[in-house]
JSON list of C-alpha atoms in Angstrom, two decimals:
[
{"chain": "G", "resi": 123, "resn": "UNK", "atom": "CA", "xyz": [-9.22, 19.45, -31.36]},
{"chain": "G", "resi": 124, "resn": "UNK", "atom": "CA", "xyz": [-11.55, 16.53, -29.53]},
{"chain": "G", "resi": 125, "resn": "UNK", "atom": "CA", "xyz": [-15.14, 16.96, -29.12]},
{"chain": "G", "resi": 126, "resn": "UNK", "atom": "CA", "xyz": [-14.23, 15.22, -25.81]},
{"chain": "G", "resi": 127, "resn": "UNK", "atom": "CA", "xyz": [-15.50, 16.70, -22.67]},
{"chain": "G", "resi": 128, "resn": "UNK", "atom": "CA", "xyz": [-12.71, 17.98, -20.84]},
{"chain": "G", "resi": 129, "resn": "UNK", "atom": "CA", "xyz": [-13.32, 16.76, -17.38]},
{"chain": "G", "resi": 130, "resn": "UNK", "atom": "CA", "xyz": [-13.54, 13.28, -16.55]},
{"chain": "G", "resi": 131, "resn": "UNK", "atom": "CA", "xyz": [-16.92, 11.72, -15.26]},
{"chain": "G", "resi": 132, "resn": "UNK", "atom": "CA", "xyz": [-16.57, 9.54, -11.93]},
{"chain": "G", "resi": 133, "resn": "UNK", "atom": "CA", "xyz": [-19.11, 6.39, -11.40]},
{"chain": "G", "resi": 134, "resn": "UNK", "atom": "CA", "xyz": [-20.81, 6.93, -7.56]},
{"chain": "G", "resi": 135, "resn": "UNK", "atom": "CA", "xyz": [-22.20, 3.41, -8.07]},
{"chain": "G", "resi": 136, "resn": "UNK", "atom": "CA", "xyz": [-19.23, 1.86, -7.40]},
{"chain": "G", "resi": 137, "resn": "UNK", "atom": "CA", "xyz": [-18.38, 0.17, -4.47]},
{"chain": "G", "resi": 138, "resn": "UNK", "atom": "CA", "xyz": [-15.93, 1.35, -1.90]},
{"chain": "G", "resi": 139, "resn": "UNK", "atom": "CA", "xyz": [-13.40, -0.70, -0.34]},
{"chain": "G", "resi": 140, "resn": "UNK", "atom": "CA", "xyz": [-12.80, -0.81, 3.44]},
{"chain": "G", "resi": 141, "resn": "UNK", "atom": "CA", "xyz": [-9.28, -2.24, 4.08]},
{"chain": "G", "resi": 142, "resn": "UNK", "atom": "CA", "xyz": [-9.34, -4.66, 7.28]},
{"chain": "G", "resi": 143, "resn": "UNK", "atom": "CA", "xyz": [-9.11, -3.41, 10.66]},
{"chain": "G", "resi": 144, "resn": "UNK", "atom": "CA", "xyz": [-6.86, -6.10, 11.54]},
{"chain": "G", "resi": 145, "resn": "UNK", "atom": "CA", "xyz": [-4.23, -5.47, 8.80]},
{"chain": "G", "resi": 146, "resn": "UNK", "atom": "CA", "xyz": [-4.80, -1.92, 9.42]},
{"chain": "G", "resi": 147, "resn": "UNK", "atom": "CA", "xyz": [-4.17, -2.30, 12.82]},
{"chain": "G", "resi": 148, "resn": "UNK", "atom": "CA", "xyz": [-0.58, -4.51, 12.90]},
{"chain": "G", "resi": 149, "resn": "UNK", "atom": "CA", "xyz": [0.65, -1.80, 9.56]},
{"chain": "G", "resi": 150, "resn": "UNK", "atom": "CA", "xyz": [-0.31, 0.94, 11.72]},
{"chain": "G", "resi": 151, "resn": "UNK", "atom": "CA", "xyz": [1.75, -0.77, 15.01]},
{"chain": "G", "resi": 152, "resn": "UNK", "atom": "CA", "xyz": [4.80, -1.35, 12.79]},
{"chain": "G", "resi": 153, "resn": "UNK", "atom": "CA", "xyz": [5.12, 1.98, 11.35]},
{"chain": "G", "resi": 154, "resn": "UNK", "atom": "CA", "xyz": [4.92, 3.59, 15.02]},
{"chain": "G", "resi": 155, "resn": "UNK", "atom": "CA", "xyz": [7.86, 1.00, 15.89]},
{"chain": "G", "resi": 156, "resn": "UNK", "atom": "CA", "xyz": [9.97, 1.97, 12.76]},
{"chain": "G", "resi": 157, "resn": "UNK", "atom": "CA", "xyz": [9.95, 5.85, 13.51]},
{"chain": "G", "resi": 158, "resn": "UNK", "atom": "CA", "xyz": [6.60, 6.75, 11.88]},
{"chain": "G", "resi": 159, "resn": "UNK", "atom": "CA", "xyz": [6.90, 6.01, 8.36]},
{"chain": "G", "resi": 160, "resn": "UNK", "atom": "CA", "xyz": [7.88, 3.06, 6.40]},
{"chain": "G", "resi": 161, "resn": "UNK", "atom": "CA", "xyz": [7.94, 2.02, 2.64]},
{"chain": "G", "resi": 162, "resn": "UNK", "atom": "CA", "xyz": [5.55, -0.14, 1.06]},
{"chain": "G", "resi": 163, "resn": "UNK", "atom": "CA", "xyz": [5.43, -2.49, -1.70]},
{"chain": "G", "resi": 164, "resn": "UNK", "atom": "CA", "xyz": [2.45, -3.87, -3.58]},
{"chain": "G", "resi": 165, "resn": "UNK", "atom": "CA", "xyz": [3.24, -7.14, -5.29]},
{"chain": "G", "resi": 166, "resn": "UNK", "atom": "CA", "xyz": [0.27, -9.34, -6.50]},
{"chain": "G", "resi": 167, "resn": "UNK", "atom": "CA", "xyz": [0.67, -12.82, -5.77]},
{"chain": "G", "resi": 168, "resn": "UNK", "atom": "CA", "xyz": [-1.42, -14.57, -8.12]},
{"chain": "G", "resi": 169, "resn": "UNK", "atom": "CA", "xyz": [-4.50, -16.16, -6.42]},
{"chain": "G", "resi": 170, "resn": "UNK", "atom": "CA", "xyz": [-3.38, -15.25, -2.98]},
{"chain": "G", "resi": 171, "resn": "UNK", "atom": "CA", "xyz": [-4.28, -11.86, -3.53]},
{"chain": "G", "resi": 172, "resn": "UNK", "atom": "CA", "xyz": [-1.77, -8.69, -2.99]},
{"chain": "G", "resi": 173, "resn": "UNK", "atom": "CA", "xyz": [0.98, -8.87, -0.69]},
{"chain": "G", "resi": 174, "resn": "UNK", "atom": "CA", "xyz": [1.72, -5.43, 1.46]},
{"chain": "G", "resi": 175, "resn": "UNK", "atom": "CA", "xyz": [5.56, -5.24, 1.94]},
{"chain": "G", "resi": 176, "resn": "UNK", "atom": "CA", "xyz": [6.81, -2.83, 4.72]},
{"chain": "G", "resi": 177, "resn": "UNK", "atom": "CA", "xyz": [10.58, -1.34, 4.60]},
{"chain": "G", "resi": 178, "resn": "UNK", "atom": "CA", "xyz": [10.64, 0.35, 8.30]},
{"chain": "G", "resi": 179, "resn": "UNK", "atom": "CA", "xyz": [12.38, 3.81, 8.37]},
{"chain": "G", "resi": 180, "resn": "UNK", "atom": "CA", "xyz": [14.78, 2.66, 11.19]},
{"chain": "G", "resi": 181, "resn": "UNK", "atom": "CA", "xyz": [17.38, -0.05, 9.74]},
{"chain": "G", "resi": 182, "resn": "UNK", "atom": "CA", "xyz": [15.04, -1.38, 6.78]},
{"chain": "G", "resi": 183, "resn": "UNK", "atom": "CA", "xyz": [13.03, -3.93, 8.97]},
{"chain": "G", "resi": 184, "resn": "UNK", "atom": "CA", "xyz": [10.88, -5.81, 6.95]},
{"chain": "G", "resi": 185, "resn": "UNK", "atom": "CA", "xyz": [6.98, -6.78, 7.65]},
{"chain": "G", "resi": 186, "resn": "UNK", "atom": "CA", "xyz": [4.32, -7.50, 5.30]},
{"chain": "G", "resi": 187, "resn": "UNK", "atom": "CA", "xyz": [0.76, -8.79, 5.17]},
{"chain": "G", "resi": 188, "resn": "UNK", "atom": "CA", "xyz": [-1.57, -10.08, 2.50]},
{"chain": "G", "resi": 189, "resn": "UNK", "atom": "CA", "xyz": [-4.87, -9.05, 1.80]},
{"chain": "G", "resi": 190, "resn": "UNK", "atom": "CA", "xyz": [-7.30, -10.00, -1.31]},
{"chain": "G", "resi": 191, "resn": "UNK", "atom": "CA", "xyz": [-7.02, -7.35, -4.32]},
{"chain": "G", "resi": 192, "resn": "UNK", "atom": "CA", "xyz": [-5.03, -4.36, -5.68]},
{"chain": "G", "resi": 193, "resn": "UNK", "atom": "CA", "xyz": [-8.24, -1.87, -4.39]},
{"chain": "G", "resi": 194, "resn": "UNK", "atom": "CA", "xyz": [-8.20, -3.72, -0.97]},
{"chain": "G", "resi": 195, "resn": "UNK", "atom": "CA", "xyz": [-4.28, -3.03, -0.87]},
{"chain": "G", "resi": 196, "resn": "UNK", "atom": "CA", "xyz": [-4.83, 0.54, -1.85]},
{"chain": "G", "resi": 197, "resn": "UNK", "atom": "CA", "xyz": [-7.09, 0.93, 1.06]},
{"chain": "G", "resi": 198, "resn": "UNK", "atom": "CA", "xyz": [-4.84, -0.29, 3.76]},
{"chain": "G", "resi": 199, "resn": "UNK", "atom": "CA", "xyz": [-2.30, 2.46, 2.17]},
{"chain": "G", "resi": 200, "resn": "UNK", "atom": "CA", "xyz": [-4.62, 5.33, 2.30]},
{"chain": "G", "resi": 201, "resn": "UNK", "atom": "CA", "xyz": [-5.57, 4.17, 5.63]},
{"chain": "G", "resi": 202, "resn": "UNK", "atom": "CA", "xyz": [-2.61, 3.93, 7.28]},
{"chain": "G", "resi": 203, "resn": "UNK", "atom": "CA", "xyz": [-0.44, 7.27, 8.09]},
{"chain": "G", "resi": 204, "resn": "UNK", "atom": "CA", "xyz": [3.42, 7.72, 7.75]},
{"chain": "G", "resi": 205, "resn": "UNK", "atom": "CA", "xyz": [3.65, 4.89, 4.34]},
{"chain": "G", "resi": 206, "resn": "UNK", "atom": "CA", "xyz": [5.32, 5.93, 1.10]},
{"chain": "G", "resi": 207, "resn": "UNK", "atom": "CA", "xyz": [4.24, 3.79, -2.27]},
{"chain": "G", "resi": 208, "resn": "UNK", "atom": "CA", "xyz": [7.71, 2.38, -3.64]},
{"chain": "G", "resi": 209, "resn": "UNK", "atom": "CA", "xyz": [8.94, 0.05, -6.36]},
{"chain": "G", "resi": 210, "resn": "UNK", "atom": "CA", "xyz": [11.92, -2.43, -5.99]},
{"chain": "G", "resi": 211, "resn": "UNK", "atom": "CA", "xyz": [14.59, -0.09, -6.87]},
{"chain": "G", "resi": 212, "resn": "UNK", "atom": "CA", "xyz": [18.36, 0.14, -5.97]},
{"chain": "G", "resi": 213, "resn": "UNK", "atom": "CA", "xyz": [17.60, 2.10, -2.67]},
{"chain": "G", "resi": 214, "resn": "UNK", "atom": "CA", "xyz": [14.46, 0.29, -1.28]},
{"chain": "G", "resi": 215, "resn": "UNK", "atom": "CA", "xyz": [16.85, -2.91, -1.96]},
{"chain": "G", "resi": 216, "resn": "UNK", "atom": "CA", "xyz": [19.73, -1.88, 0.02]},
{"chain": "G", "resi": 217, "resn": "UNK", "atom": "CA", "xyz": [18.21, -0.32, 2.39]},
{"chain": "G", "resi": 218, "resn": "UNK", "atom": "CA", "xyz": [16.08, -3.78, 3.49]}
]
């Protein structure tokens, strides 16, 4: 047995991230094209920051933006209705 607490303490100091109204905006505009929900990808690119990639419902169009960090990605996924976090598997593939 631990002498560990058993719940898990959460620091309020940190900061919270607002995701981008703008990138929030043109995610939110393709998902309502592509039936309401689309797949999304988050790939860091190095320096560039995180790029957001889109797999619409209807017919696997693609879109994708880039914003600055991980947290700043996670934001524009929680913000955004109707978007399912994926991986680069066999199905995601075929169906872009």
């Amino acid at each position: 047995m631990s002498d560990q607490p058993a719940t898990e303490t959460v620091d309020s100091t940190a900061p919270t991230v607002e995701a981008p109204k703008d990138v929030v905006s043109s995610i939110r505009d393709f998902v309502g094209r592509e039936g309401g929900s689309a797949k999304v990808v988050l790939q860091p690119i190095g320096d560039a920051g995180v790029r957001i990639t889109l797999v619409g419902e209807r017919g696997g169009i693609l879109g994708d933006r880039v914003v600055s960090d991980m947290a700043v990605a996670q934001a524009v996924v929680s913000a955004v209705d109707g978007l399912e976090t994926a991986e680069w598997d066999r199905d995601l593939t075929s169906a872009a």
